[in-house]
Every structure is written in C-alpha cells, then in structure tokens.
Tab-separated table of C-alpha atoms in Angstrom:
chain	number	residue	atom	x	y	z
S	1	UNK	CA	-31.500	10.776	3.422
S	2	UNK	CA	-28.649	13.046	5.094
S	3	UNK	CA	-29.334	11.121	8.207
S	4	UNK	CA	-29.538	7.884	6.210
S	5	UNK	CA	-25.562	8.492	4.891
S	6	UNK	CA	-24.896	9.713	8.432
S	7	UNK	CA	-26.207	6.280	9.950
S	8	UNK	CA	-24.341	4.246	7.522
S	9	UNK	CA	-20.945	5.738	7.863
S	10	UNK	CA	-20.914	5.747	11.198
S	11	UNK	CA	-22.080	2.091	11.255
S	12	UNK	CA	-19.023	1.656	8.880
S	13	UNK	CA	-16.470	3.345	11.234
S	14	UNK	CA	-17.868	1.327	13.992
S	15	UNK	CA	-17.938	-2.068	12.698
S	16	UNK	CA	-14.187	-1.549	10.928
S	17	UNK	CA	-12.999	-0.268	13.980
S	18	UNK	CA	-14.634	-3.412	16.140
S	19	UNK	CA	-13.255	-5.806	13.452
S	20	UNK	CA	-9.701	-4.525	13.299
S	21	UNK	CA	-9.134	-3.597	16.725
S	22	UNK	CA	-11.114	-6.356	18.822
S	23	UNK	CA	-12.095	-9.417	16.834
S	24	UNK	CA	-8.968	-9.746	14.286
S	25	UNK	CA	-6.880	-10.278	17.530
S	26	UNK	CA	-8.708	-12.554	19.674
S	27	UNK	CA	-8.216	-16.087	19.063
S	28	UNK	CA	-11.675	-17.676	19.727
S	29	UNK	CA	-11.633	-21.814	19.311
S	30	UNK	CA	-7.815	-22.130	18.206
S	31	UNK	CA	-8.272	-20.563	14.702
S	32	UNK	CA	-11.808	-22.215	14.012
S	33	UNK	CA	-13.984	-19.532	14.339
S	34	UNK	CA	-12.908	-16.084	12.809
S	35	UNK	CA	-15.367	-13.565	12.730
S	36	UNK	CA	-15.830	-11.046	10.076
S	37	UNK	CA	-18.734	-8.823	11.417
S	38	UNK	CA	-17.697	-5.784	9.288
S	39	UNK	CA	-19.746	-7.493	6.777
S	40	UNK	CA	-23.068	-6.423	8.654
S	41	UNK	CA	-22.512	-3.081	7.206
S	42	UNK	CA	-22.716	-4.138	3.661
S	43	UNK	CA	-25.579	-6.181	4.828
S	44	UNK	CA	-27.386	-3.310	6.279
S	45	UNK	CA	-27.043	-0.871	3.287
S	46	UNK	CA	-30.136	0.584	2.206
S	47	UNK	CA	-32.770	-1.147	-0.200
S	48	UNK	CA	-32.833	1.928	-2.779
S	49	UNK	CA	-29.019	2.115	-3.393
S	50	UNK	CA	-28.076	1.305	-6.606
S	51	UNK	CA	-26.391	-2.058	-7.795
S	52	UNK	CA	-23.417	-0.333	-8.965
S	53	UNK	CA	-22.905	2.016	-5.885
S	54	UNK	CA	-22.918	-1.161	-4.208
S	55	UNK	CA	-20.159	-2.799	-5.553
S	56	UNK	CA	-17.956	0.150	-5.458
S	57	UNK	CA	-19.108	0.147	-1.398
S	58	UNK	CA	-18.090	-3.223	-1.293
S	59	UNK	CA	-14.941	-2.806	-3.221
S	60	UNK	CA	-13.773	0.447	-0.527
S	61	UNK	CA	-14.904	-1.601	2.288
S	62	UNK	CA	-13.049	-4.555	1.670
S	63	UNK	CA	-10.013	-2.537	0.430
S	64	UNK	CA	-9.839	-0.752	3.883
S	65	UNK	CA	-9.977	-4.148	5.470
S	66	UNK	CA	-7.265	-5.481	3.237
S	67	UNK	CA	-4.831	-2.392	4.607
S	68	UNK	CA	-5.623	-3.323	8.148
S	69	UNK	CA	-4.998	-7.218	7.669
S	70	UNK	CA	-2.198	-6.782	5.224
S	71	UNK	CA	-3.958	-9.023	2.720
S	72	UNK	CA	-4.193	-7.145	-0.606
S	73	UNK	CA	-7.348	-8.306	-2.931
S	74	UNK	CA	-8.771	-10.810	-0.320
S	75	UNK	CA	-11.490	-8.621	1.323
S	76	UNK	CA	-12.047	-6.841	-1.378
S	77	UNK	CA	-12.717	-9.556	-3.876
S	78	UNK	CA	-15.099	-11.365	-0.961
S	79	UNK	CA	-16.751	-8.135	-0.488
S	80	UNK	CA	-17.457	-7.229	-4.417
S	81	UNK	CA	-18.715	-11.163	-4.280
S	82	UNK	CA	-20.903	-10.233	-1.300
S	83	UNK	CA	-22.330	-7.202	-3.094
S	84	UNK	CA	-23.278	-8.900	-6.310
S	85	UNK	CA	-24.904	-12.056	-4.828
S	86	UNK	CA	-26.543	-9.247	-2.746
S	87	UNK	CA	-28.246	-7.717	-5.719
S	88	UNK	CA	-29.583	-10.939	-6.734
S	89	UNK	CA	-30.692	-11.843	-3.473
S	90	UNK	CA	-32.775	-8.737	-2.764
S	91	UNK	CA	-34.477	-9.161	-5.710
S	92	UNK	CA	-35.457	-12.907	-5.040
S	93	UNK	CA	-36.727	-12.086	-1.580
S	94	UNK	CA	-38.450	-8.871	-2.308
S	95	UNK	CA	-41.818	-9.000	-0.848
S	96	UNK	CA	-44.824	-9.159	-3.257
S	97	UNK	CA	-45.092	-5.473	-3.849
S	98	UNK	CA	-41.403	-4.829	-3.739
S	99	UNK	CA	-39.599	-3.006	-1.075
S	100	UNK	CA	-41.407	0.139	0.370
S	101	UNK	CA	-39.877	3.194	1.211
S	102	UNK	CA	-38.842	3.469	4.827
S	103	UNK	CA	-38.144	-0.391	4.748
S	104	UNK	CA	-34.600	-1.470	6.025
S	105	UNK	CA	-32.506	-4.905	5.900
S	106	UNK	CA	-33.294	-4.696	9.660
S	107	UNK	CA	-34.871	-7.618	11.748
S	108	UNK	CA	-37.594	-5.098	13.357
S	109	UNK	CA	-38.407	-4.042	9.847
S	110	UNK	CA	-38.589	-7.352	7.490
S	111	UNK	CA	-38.485	-9.852	10.362
S	112	UNK	CA	-36.202	-12.229	11.872
S	113	UNK	CA	-36.684	-15.053	9.794
S	114	UNK	CA	-36.150	-12.760	6.655
S	115	UNK	CA	-33.243	-10.974	7.794
S	116	UNK	CA	-31.350	-14.291	9.025
S	117	UNK	CA	-32.233	-15.851	5.774
S	118	UNK	CA	-30.537	-12.788	3.624
S	119	UNK	CA	-27.631	-12.231	6.286
S	120	UNK	CA	-26.988	-16.035	6.295
S	121	UNK	CA	-26.452	-16.400	2.584
S	122	UNK	CA	-24.454	-13.429	2.233
S	123	UNK	CA	-22.130	-14.495	5.309
S	124	UNK	CA	-21.656	-17.793	3.754
S	125	UNK	CA	-21.022	-16.831	0.656
S	126	UNK	CA	-18.284	-13.962	1.748
S	127	UNK	CA	-16.595	-16.298	4.429
S	128	UNK	CA	-16.327	-19.494	2.008
S	129	UNK	CA	-14.676	-17.185	-0.952
S	130	UNK	CA	-12.505	-15.725	2.219
S	131	UNK	CA	-10.982	-18.919	3.392
S	132	UNK	CA	-10.536	-20.673	0.146
S	133	UNK	CA	-8.892	-17.572	-1.345
S	134	UNK	CA	-6.774	-17.170	1.607
S	135	UNK	CA	-5.456	-20.799	1.826
S	136	UNK	CA	-5.029	-20.969	-1.793
S	137	UNK	CA	-4.938	-24.665	-1.852
S	138	UNK	CA	-7.362	-27.694	-1.763
S	139	UNK	CA	-5.580	-29.990	0.087
S	140	UNK	CA	-6.777	-28.926	3.343
S	141	UNK	CA	-10.559	-28.624	1.608
S	142	UNK	CA	-12.266	-30.000	4.512
S	143	UNK	CA	-10.517	-28.417	7.001
S	144	UNK	CA	-11.045	-25.050	5.465
S	145	UNK	CA	-14.767	-25.810	4.616
S	146	UNK	CA	-15.346	-26.508	8.192
S	147	UNK	CA	-13.379	-23.304	9.427
S	148	UNK	CA	-15.596	-21.634	6.986
S	149	UNK	CA	-18.711	-22.834	8.305
S	150	UNK	CA	-18.116	-22.353	11.673
S	151	UNK	CA	-16.740	-18.831	10.897
S	152	UNK	CA	-19.952	-18.011	9.123
S	153	UNK	CA	-22.202	-19.347	12.016
S	154	UNK	CA	-20.439	-17.480	14.296
S	155	UNK	CA	-20.492	-14.275	12.135
S	156	UNK	CA	-24.698	-14.620	12.103
S	157	UNK	CA	-24.681	-14.905	15.670
S	158	UNK	CA	-23.090	-11.717	15.928
S	159	UNK	CA	-25.117	-10.098	13.828
S	160	UNK	CA	-27.998	-11.152	15.241
S	161	UNK	CA	-26.632	-9.866	18.798
S	162	UNK	CA	-26.476	-6.452	17.149
S	163	UNK	CA	-29.392	-6.406	15.822
S	164	UNK	CA	-31.298	-7.106	18.716
S	165	UNK	CA	-28.915	-4.706	20.945
S	166	UNK	CA	-29.640	-1.873	18.363
S	167	UNK	CA	-33.584	-2.855	18.169
S	168	UNK	CA	-33.651	-2.289	21.626
S	169	UNK	CA	-32.325	0.646	21.854
S	170	UNK	CA	-34.191	2.399	18.628
S	171	UNK	CA	-37.501	1.065	20.323
S	172	UNK	CA	-36.810	2.730	23.530
S	173	UNK	CA	-35.989	5.751	21.440
S	174	UNK	CA	-39.461	5.665	19.652
S	175	UNK	CA	-41.343	5.209	22.722
V	1	UNK	CA	-24.977	0.878	-32.014
V	2	UNK	CA	-28.077	2.034	-30.112
V	3	UNK	CA	-27.980	-1.914	-29.427
V	4	UNK	CA	-24.868	-1.753	-28.105
V	5	UNK	CA	-25.278	1.044	-25.652
V	6	UNK	CA	-28.470	-0.495	-24.409
V	7	UNK	CA	-26.469	-3.913	-23.668
V	8	UNK	CA	-23.990	-2.026	-22.034
V	9	UNK	CA	-26.115	0.120	-20.292
V	10	UNK	CA	-28.309	-3.289	-19.072
V	11	UNK	CA	-25.324	-5.035	-18.393
V	12	UNK	CA	-23.410	-2.347	-16.551
V	13	UNK	CA	-23.599	-3.717	-13.069
V	14	UNK	CA	-21.950	-7.327	-14.230
V	15	UNK	CA	-19.309	-5.508	-16.467
V	16	UNK	CA	-18.280	-3.209	-13.222
V	17	UNK	CA	-18.703	-6.472	-10.796
V	18	UNK	CA	-16.076	-8.119	-13.615
V	19	UNK	CA	-13.825	-4.824	-13.703
V	20	UNK	CA	-13.651	-4.960	-9.684
V	21	UNK	CA	-12.690	-8.560	-9.507
V	22	UNK	CA	-10.260	-7.623	-11.806
V	23	UNK	CA	-8.629	-5.604	-9.954
V	24	UNK	CA	-8.843	-7.375	-6.838
V	25	UNK	CA	-7.459	-10.594	-8.295
V	26	UNK	CA	-4.550	-8.373	-9.556
V	27	UNK	CA	-4.087	-7.220	-5.894
V	28	UNK	CA	-4.330	-10.546	-5.114
V	29	UNK	CA	-1.802	-12.139	-6.940
V	30	UNK	CA	0.869	-9.231	-7.280
V	31	UNK	CA	0.236	-7.448	-4.139
V	32	UNK	CA	2.438	-8.606	-2.003
V	33	UNK	CA	5.351	-8.049	-4.052
V	34	UNK	CA	4.902	-4.700	-6.142
V	35	UNK	CA	5.503	-1.406	-4.480
V	36	UNK	CA	2.860	1.104	-4.770
V	37	UNK	CA	1.971	4.944	-3.767
V	38	UNK	CA	-0.014	3.437	-0.771
V	39	UNK	CA	0.729	0.216	0.529
V	40	UNK	CA	-2.052	-1.973	1.191
V	41	UNK	CA	-0.908	-3.539	4.473
V	42	UNK	CA	-0.571	-2.574	7.903
V	43	UNK	CA	2.718	-0.495	7.352
V	44	UNK	CA	0.360	1.821	6.020
V	45	UNK	CA	0.525	5.242	8.404
V	46	UNK	CA	-3.051	4.781	8.772
V	47	UNK	CA	-3.288	1.303	10.039
V	48	UNK	CA	0.317	1.891	12.126
V	49	UNK	CA	-0.714	4.631	14.130
V	50	UNK	CA	-4.082	2.744	14.856
V	51	UNK	CA	-2.475	-0.121	16.097
V	52	UNK	CA	-0.159	1.744	17.767
V	53	UNK	CA	-2.504	4.319	19.745
V	54	UNK	CA	-4.252	0.512	20.862
V	55	UNK	CA	-0.873	-1.005	21.749
V	56	UNK	CA	-0.251	2.052	24.392
V	57	UNK	CA	-3.847	1.145	25.801
V	58	UNK	CA	-3.464	-2.425	26.166
V	59	UNK	CA	0.613	-3.073	26.847
V	60	UNK	CA	0.118	-2.353	30.735
V	61	UNK	CA	-1.934	-5.561	30.800
V	62	UNK	CA	1.235	-7.683	29.630
V	63	UNK	CA	3.912	-5.330	31.156
V	64	UNK	CA	4.934	-7.762	33.705
V	65	UNK	CA	5.266	-10.842	31.153
V	66	UNK	CA	7.279	-8.789	29.000
V	67	UNK	CA	9.438	-7.909	31.494
V	68	UNK	CA	10.215	-11.304	32.581
V	69	UNK	CA	11.218	-12.661	29.129
V	70	UNK	CA	13.653	-9.189	28.534
V	71	UNK	CA	15.209	-9.910	32.079
V	72	UNK	CA	15.456	-13.440	31.008
V	73	UNK	CA	16.952	-12.684	27.628
V	74	UNK	CA	19.410	-10.535	29.516
V	75	UNK	CA	20.641	-12.670	31.757
V	76	UNK	CA	21.546	-15.387	29.055
V	77	UNK	CA	23.527	-12.625	27.058
V	78	UNK	CA	24.984	-11.681	30.466
V	79	UNK	CA	26.359	-15.574	30.905
V	80	UNK	CA	27.350	-15.390	27.044
V	81	UNK	CA	29.106	-12.120	27.402
V	82	UNK	CA	30.944	-12.638	30.986
V	83	UNK	CA	33.418	-15.138	28.529
V	84	UNK	CA	33.926	-12.579	26.132
V	85	UNK	CA	35.139	-10.004	28.581
V	86	UNK	CA	37.153	-12.203	30.966
V	87	UNK	CA	39.105	-12.862	27.530
V	88	UNK	CA	39.578	-9.300	27.138
V	89	UNK	CA	40.631	-9.037	30.778
V	90	UNK	CA	43.765	-11.622	30.259
V	91	UNK	CA	44.509	-9.548	27.306
V	92	UNK	CA	43.454	-11.475	24.142
V	93	UNK	CA	43.730	-9.567	20.871
V	94	UNK	CA	40.953	-7.879	19.713
V	95	UNK	CA	39.552	-6.666	16.167
V	96	UNK	CA	41.089	-7.830	12.636
V	97	UNK	CA	39.959	-10.923	13.138
V	98	UNK	CA	37.330	-12.623	11.278
V	99	UNK	CA	35.837	-14.256	14.133
V	100	UNK	CA	34.704	-10.877	15.739
V	101	UNK	CA	34.016	-9.226	12.736
V	102	UNK	CA	30.483	-7.847	13.004
V	103	UNK	CA	27.863	-9.332	10.511
V	104	UNK	CA	24.666	-8.219	11.986
V	105	UNK	CA	23.139	-5.286	13.292
V	106	UNK	CA	19.564	-5.694	15.229
V	107	UNK	CA	17.176	-3.245	15.548
V	108	UNK	CA	14.538	-3.699	18.444
V	109	UNK	CA	10.908	-3.327	17.314
V	110	UNK	CA	7.470	-3.454	19.286
V	111	UNK	CA	4.745	-5.769	18.199
V	112	UNK	CA	1.656	-3.288	17.625
V	113	UNK	CA	-0.537	-6.196	16.696
V	114	UNK	CA	-0.330	-9.683	15.472
V	115	UNK	CA	-2.407	-12.343	14.754
V	116	UNK	CA	-1.710	-16.100	14.981
V	117	UNK	CA	-4.986	-17.885	14.489
V	118	UNK	CA	-5.789	-17.331	10.866
V	119	UNK	CA	-4.608	-18.972	7.818
V	120	UNK	CA	-2.183	-16.410	7.197
V	121	UNK	CA	-0.976	-14.223	9.488
V	122	UNK	CA	0.962	-10.994	9.819
V	123	UNK	CA	2.540	-8.880	12.231
V	124	UNK	CA	2.977	-5.016	12.128
V	125	UNK	CA	6.073	-3.425	13.777
V	126	UNK	CA	6.452	0.110	14.935
V	127	UNK	CA	9.736	0.632	13.334
V	128	UNK	CA	9.848	1.395	9.524
V	129	UNK	CA	12.584	2.496	7.231
V	130	UNK	CA	13.740	5.759	9.105
V	131	UNK	CA	15.080	3.236	11.759
V	132	UNK	CA	16.680	0.989	9.054
V	133	UNK	CA	13.989	-1.091	8.485
V	134	UNK	CA	13.864	-2.435	5.157
V	135	UNK	CA	11.713	-5.346	3.174
V	136	UNK	CA	13.678	-8.784	3.108
V	137	UNK	CA	14.686	-8.579	6.566
V	138	UNK	CA	14.447	-11.360	9.136
V	139	UNK	CA	12.839	-10.612	12.607
V	140	UNK	CA	13.587	-12.849	15.472
V	141	UNK	CA	12.216	-13.010	18.914
V	142	UNK	CA	14.240	-13.851	22.180
V	143	UNK	CA	13.293	-17.601	21.622
V	144	UNK	CA	13.380	-18.131	18.131
V	145	UNK	CA	12.532	-16.690	14.579
V	146	UNK	CA	9.193	-14.657	14.057
V	147	UNK	CA	8.864	-14.020	10.154
V	148	UNK	CA	10.214	-11.597	7.499
V	149	UNK	CA	9.267	-8.086	6.448
V	150	UNK	CA	7.638	-7.769	3.448
V	151	UNK	CA	6.905	-3.787	3.503
V	152	UNK	CA	7.983	-0.879	5.442
V	153	UNK	CA	6.689	2.643	5.529
V	154	UNK	CA	8.953	5.523	7.488
V	155	UNK	CA	7.238	4.581	10.432
V	156	UNK	CA	6.205	1.093	10.695
V	157	UNK	CA	6.591	-2.360	9.488
V	158	UNK	CA	4.456	-5.284	7.987
V	159	UNK	CA	6.086	-8.848	8.538
V	160	UNK	CA	4.835	-11.819	7.391
V	161	UNK	CA	4.985	-14.343	10.178
V	162	UNK	CA	6.019	-17.579	10.054
V	163	UNK	CA	2.999	-18.835	10.691
V	164	UNK	CA	1.947	-17.594	6.936
V	165	UNK	CA	2.590	-20.455	4.199
V	166	UNK	CA	3.681	-17.379	2.048
V	167	UNK	CA	7.142	-17.671	3.879
V	168	UNK	CA	9.734	-20.741	3.848
V	169	UNK	CA	12.567	-20.463	5.767
V	170	UNK	CA	15.656	-22.514	5.066
V	171	UNK	CA	16.417	-24.244	8.492
V	172	UNK	CA	18.791	-27.480	9.275
V	173	UNK	CA	18.884	-30.024	11.713
V	174	UNK	CA	21.455	-28.901	14.435
V	175	UNK	CA	22.818	-32.212	15.049
V	176	UNK	CA	23.121	-33.655	11.615
V	177	UNK	CA	23.540	-30.283	9.555
V	178	UNK	CA	21.156	-31.397	6.958
V	179	UNK	CA	18.856	-29.074	5.636
V	180	UNK	CA	15.136	-28.269	4.178
V	181	UNK	CA	12.483	-25.788	4.511
V	182	UNK	CA	10.334	-24.402	7.065
V	183	UNK	CA	6.901	-24.175	5.842
V	184	UNK	CA	3.674	-23.717	7.751
V	185	UNK	CA	1.083	-26.268	6.545
V	186	UNK	CA	-0.144	-27.453	10.020
V	187	UNK	CA	-3.053	-24.306	10.695
V	188	UNK	CA	-1.194	-24.621	14.363
V	189	UNK	CA	0.220	-21.826	15.379
V	190	UNK	CA	2.457	-23.637	17.786
V	191	UNK	CA	3.835	-25.684	14.806
V	192	UNK	CA	4.934	-25.747	11.415
V	193	UNK	CA	6.331	-28.290	8.740
V	194	UNK	CA	10.119	-29.067	7.902
V	195	UNK	CA	10.122	-30.515	4.353
V	196	UNK	CA	12.690	-31.985	1.884
V	197	UNK	CA	14.405	-34.223	4.410
V	198	UNK	CA	15.315	-36.847	2.228
V	199	UNK	CA	14.489	-40.445	3.562
V	200	UNK	CA	17.383	-41.809	4.722
V	201	UNK	CA	18.553	-39.107	7.476
V	202	UNK	CA	17.978	-40.362	10.438
V	203	UNK	CA	15.905	-37.615	12.408
V	204	UNK	CA	14.775	-38.005	16.438
V	205	UNK	CA	12.150	-36.858	17.950
V	206	UNK	CA	13.606	-33.609	19.981
V	207	UNK	CA	16.216	-33.077	17.214
V	208	UNK	CA	16.786	-28.828	17.645
V	209	UNK	CA	16.336	-27.329	14.330
V	210	UNK	CA	18.191	-23.906	13.763
V	211	UNK	CA	18.241	-21.454	10.658
V	212	UNK	CA	20.664	-22.216	7.608
V	213	UNK	CA	21.788	-18.485	7.282
V	214	UNK	CA	23.439	-17.179	4.515
V	215	UNK	CA	20.456	-16.028	2.720
V	216	UNK	CA	20.766	-12.858	3.905
V	217	UNK	CA	17.464	-12.804	6.023
V	218	UNK	CA	18.259	-14.739	9.441
V	219	UNK	CA	21.841	-15.309	10.620
V	220	UNK	CA	23.332	-18.942	11.213
V	221	UNK	CA	22.005	-21.004	13.885
V	222	UNK	CA	18.932	-19.134	15.154
V	223	UNK	CA	17.034	-21.585	17.311
V	224	UNK	CA	13.606	-22.352	15.523
V	225	UNK	CA	12.057	-25.355	17.170
V	226	UNK	CA	12.594	-29.013	18.380
V	227	UNK	CA	11.494	-31.974	16.112
V	228	UNK	CA	8.275	-33.171	17.304
V	229	UNK	CA	6.888	-35.611	15.038
V	230	UNK	CA	8.638	-37.652	12.147
V	231	UNK	CA	7.098	-40.050	9.515
V	232	UNK	CA	7.790	-41.580	6.303
V	233	UNK	CA	4.551	-41.152	4.243
V	234	UNK	CA	4.946	-43.356	1.044
V	235	UNK	CA	4.765	-41.531	-2.272
V	236	UNK	CA	6.685	-38.541	-1.039
V	237	UNK	CA	10.388	-38.159	-1.673
V	238	UNK	CA	10.979	-36.778	1.530
V	239	UNK	CA	9.857	-37.060	5.250
V	240	UNK	CA	7.101	-35.620	7.215
V	241	UNK	CA	8.679	-33.580	10.156
V	242	UNK	CA	6.495	-31.243	12.582
V	243	UNK	CA	8.355	-28.466	14.354
V	244	UNK	CA	7.505	-27.742	17.604
V	245	UNK	CA	8.270	-23.747	17.564
V	246	UNK	CA	10.559	-22.353	20.051
V	247	UNK	CA	8.993	-18.636	20.090
V	248	UNK	CA	5.610	-18.365	21.169
V	249	UNK	CA	3.992	-16.405	18.382
V	250	UNK	CA	0.830	-15.315	20.397
V	251	UNK	CA	2.759	-13.357	22.927
V	252	UNK	CA	6.006	-11.674	21.265
V	253	UNK	CA	6.115	-8.039	22.767
V	254	UNK	CA	9.633	-6.968	21.247
V	255	UNK	CA	11.100	-8.467	18.915
V	256	UNK	CA	14.758	-7.791	16.687
V	257	UNK	CA	14.953	-6.584	12.867
V	258	UNK	CA	18.155	-8.650	11.380
V	259	UNK	CA	20.087	-6.681	9.179
V	260	UNK	CA	22.866	-8.350	7.413
V	261	UNK	CA	25.542	-6.014	6.878
V	262	UNK	CA	27.104	-7.975	4.038
V	263	UNK	CA	23.795	-8.953	2.035
V	264	UNK	CA	24.122	-6.302	-0.815
V	265	UNK	CA	27.780	-7.044	-1.139
V	266	UNK	CA	26.722	-10.981	-1.427
V	267	UNK	CA	24.012	-10.577	-3.567
V	268	UNK	CA	25.919	-8.768	-6.472
V	269	UNK	CA	28.300	-11.510	-6.471
V	270	UNK	CA	25.678	-13.542	-6.671
V	271	UNK	CA	24.118	-11.895	-9.719
V	272	UNK	CA	27.729	-11.351	-11.409
V	273	UNK	CA	27.940	-14.937	-11.154
V	274	UNK	CA	24.837	-15.752	-13.092
V	275	UNK	CA	25.783	-13.646	-15.894
V	276	UNK	CA	27.669	-15.239	-18.293
C-alpha cells in the first residue's frame, strides 16, 4: 500500500518535471505535435482507487500543470474529463471476473492490446478537449482536429515507449 | 428523505465531476483577469524558481547567440546616441524640453521559459513586482514586440506572448499611418494577422508595421514586422494582412519591460472624461 503510494507519487513528480521542463519547451513538427505525457500518471493510477479520489487527483494534477503553463482551468478540466471517462471505460474493459488484486493498468499486467486501447481512448479524449478549449473558436476546426489527433498519437507512442522501458527494468529486477 | 440520500450517494461521483468542471470552467473564463491568493500561472514562485534553475543550467548553450544579439543592439544604440552626444558638444540646450522628457522606463529581464509552438503561448520572466514589473506593461525584444505582462509575483512575471489570440495590439502602417489590430490567428510563430485595415487603403508587401502607442502598453513606433501578404476577401469589411514579425520569438533571450511613466495620469484623465 505504502509502496504503491510512493510509486505513484514518484511517477507524478517525474512525469510532471519531464513535461514542464522538456516536452513543453521543445517544438516538434512546427506545433503539429505537442505531447502531454503527464496523462500517463492518470492512466496508471491503480484500479482500486475510488472514482471520487480519481477525480480529485485528476483536478489537482491538471491544476499543477496549469500553473506551469499559465492556463488556469485548461489542463484541470481536461484531466477531470479524462478521469470521469476512465471510470466508465475501466468498467467497460474489465476482465470477465473483474479486476483482481495485484493487477495494474500496465502492459506487463494487462497486455499490449488492453493498455493501448485504454490509453488511446483516454489520451484522445484528453487531447481533443484540451486543444479545442485552448483555441476557443471553431473556425479552424479541421486544423485543430488534426493537431489534437497527431499530438494524441505522439503521446500514446511516448506512453508505450515508457511502458517498454520501465517493464524491462521491472522484469530484470524480478529475475 | 432516505431516497434522496441514497440518490446523492449513488450519484456522488457524477456530482463531484460536475462540481470540479464548474470550478475548472470558472478558472478558465475568469482566470487570467482576477487576482487571487495563489497565482495559477508561471509567475507563481514555485514555477518561476523551477524555470529559473532550468535556465541557469541551459543558458550556456545559447550564450554565444545572445551575446551577438546584445552587441548588435549596443552598436545600434551607440550609432543613434552618437548624434545626441555631438548635439550636446556644440552646446544645444538640454532639459525643460518636451522632446527630451522621459516618457518610458525600461527594465531588462531574462526569459526563463517560453513556448511558441502551442495555440496559446506564454513567457516567464525573472523579474517581478520587486523590480517594478506590473500587469499590463508591454514587453519588447531587441527586434520588436514580445508580449504583455498579465501577472507578476515578487520575483517573476508571466507574459502573454504576441503568439496568443488573447492579446490584441494596436499597430499602424508606418508609411500611411493607418492603424489596425495585431492578432495572432495564423498558428505560425513567425507571422500574425493585422485586422481592421479598410479596403480602400493601399497596403504593399514589405510595408513596415509599428506599434501605435499611447495605450500605456507599448511606446509609439516600436518595430513589429513587415507586411508579407495582402488580400481582399469578399464578405469582409477589411483587408486580410499577414505580417512577418521582426522579433524571433523562438529565441528571445533578454527582453525589456516597458513602464509608461505617465500611464496613471492619462488613465485617470480618460476616466474623468467618461464620467458625466
């Protein structure tokens, strides 16, 4: 339990630092791909977490992001939407016997297909919300849609890469 | 009564979701205007300090380019003020002249973090209220305008970049004096749109665009950019003018915050005019 909290807290700090100090400040593909990898923290929160706690954690994470990005309410609303959708999505994607103790929303625990689907849907919801709220107008609809989709694909790629890198070290530790 | 409790308990996650969304939307729509105890922007001491540390580590990689820009700017000022010095040398009277009265004070600041590739861009400066940087002041770089301060803490300031649709700057065509608004809707960090130029005004590619001034934000005639494209789309009362910005916002190392000394006096006069 304590270990789980420490792992999540560590992931929170690491992913947010990576986001605000590196990913936010490099321009890849002339603004067409803006990854928000910090959502991996929300995607990897434990299954056992009650939905209300998930919503509050989502709001707090988004608020911290907003402070660094000077965008009050933007990341907060997107993260809250993500956590709300996640609650229903997890029920929809649950194994036949429900989630068992010791299962984690990771590639080694749930398999690549499950993780990619789960993360893909959540990232898409988060990014679409974020990019349209950021623009505040709909006259550039398709440009913004393309931006959001490309960025979401990039974020998903980074999430899978992070899973690959960390699951290798976890296996090595176990061996 | 019990049913109500049961309903609230069952729908509690949805209610929490709605409450949090209302809170977030409230921040989103009133966020950048209101002052609160804790700043939700990068003038926040935590964010500012973290960005400052990062810049201290990374600034060595850009020292050469920053130095070259500063030397070029210095040379430009020397050339301009060389003339003023020679005027003094021949005994021209100084002071008590509205031409030489000081209208603006400039404070230098270092950019500690900046984005230019998002749909709304912000800049963090390492100077705050303790250095006289206040919300509403303009920020200019060596080559042109950079943005407007929207919040400042004691040691840091958060600036809305000109690459942000939230900021509209009064600008004019240097050649004809026609004025319009500079507005970033191009999603390209090198250009911005100039709107409200009537169709009868002749605009040529290459025309210089400068700030209008007089609004307490920017001085008059600060370079902004050059006209890159002009078209007259039907169904629009004004021309579509694309301006190529002089200031390269992807590399602003040092900037100047503009303090309009007479702003308070002018604002209070205008306010008195508006009252019956």
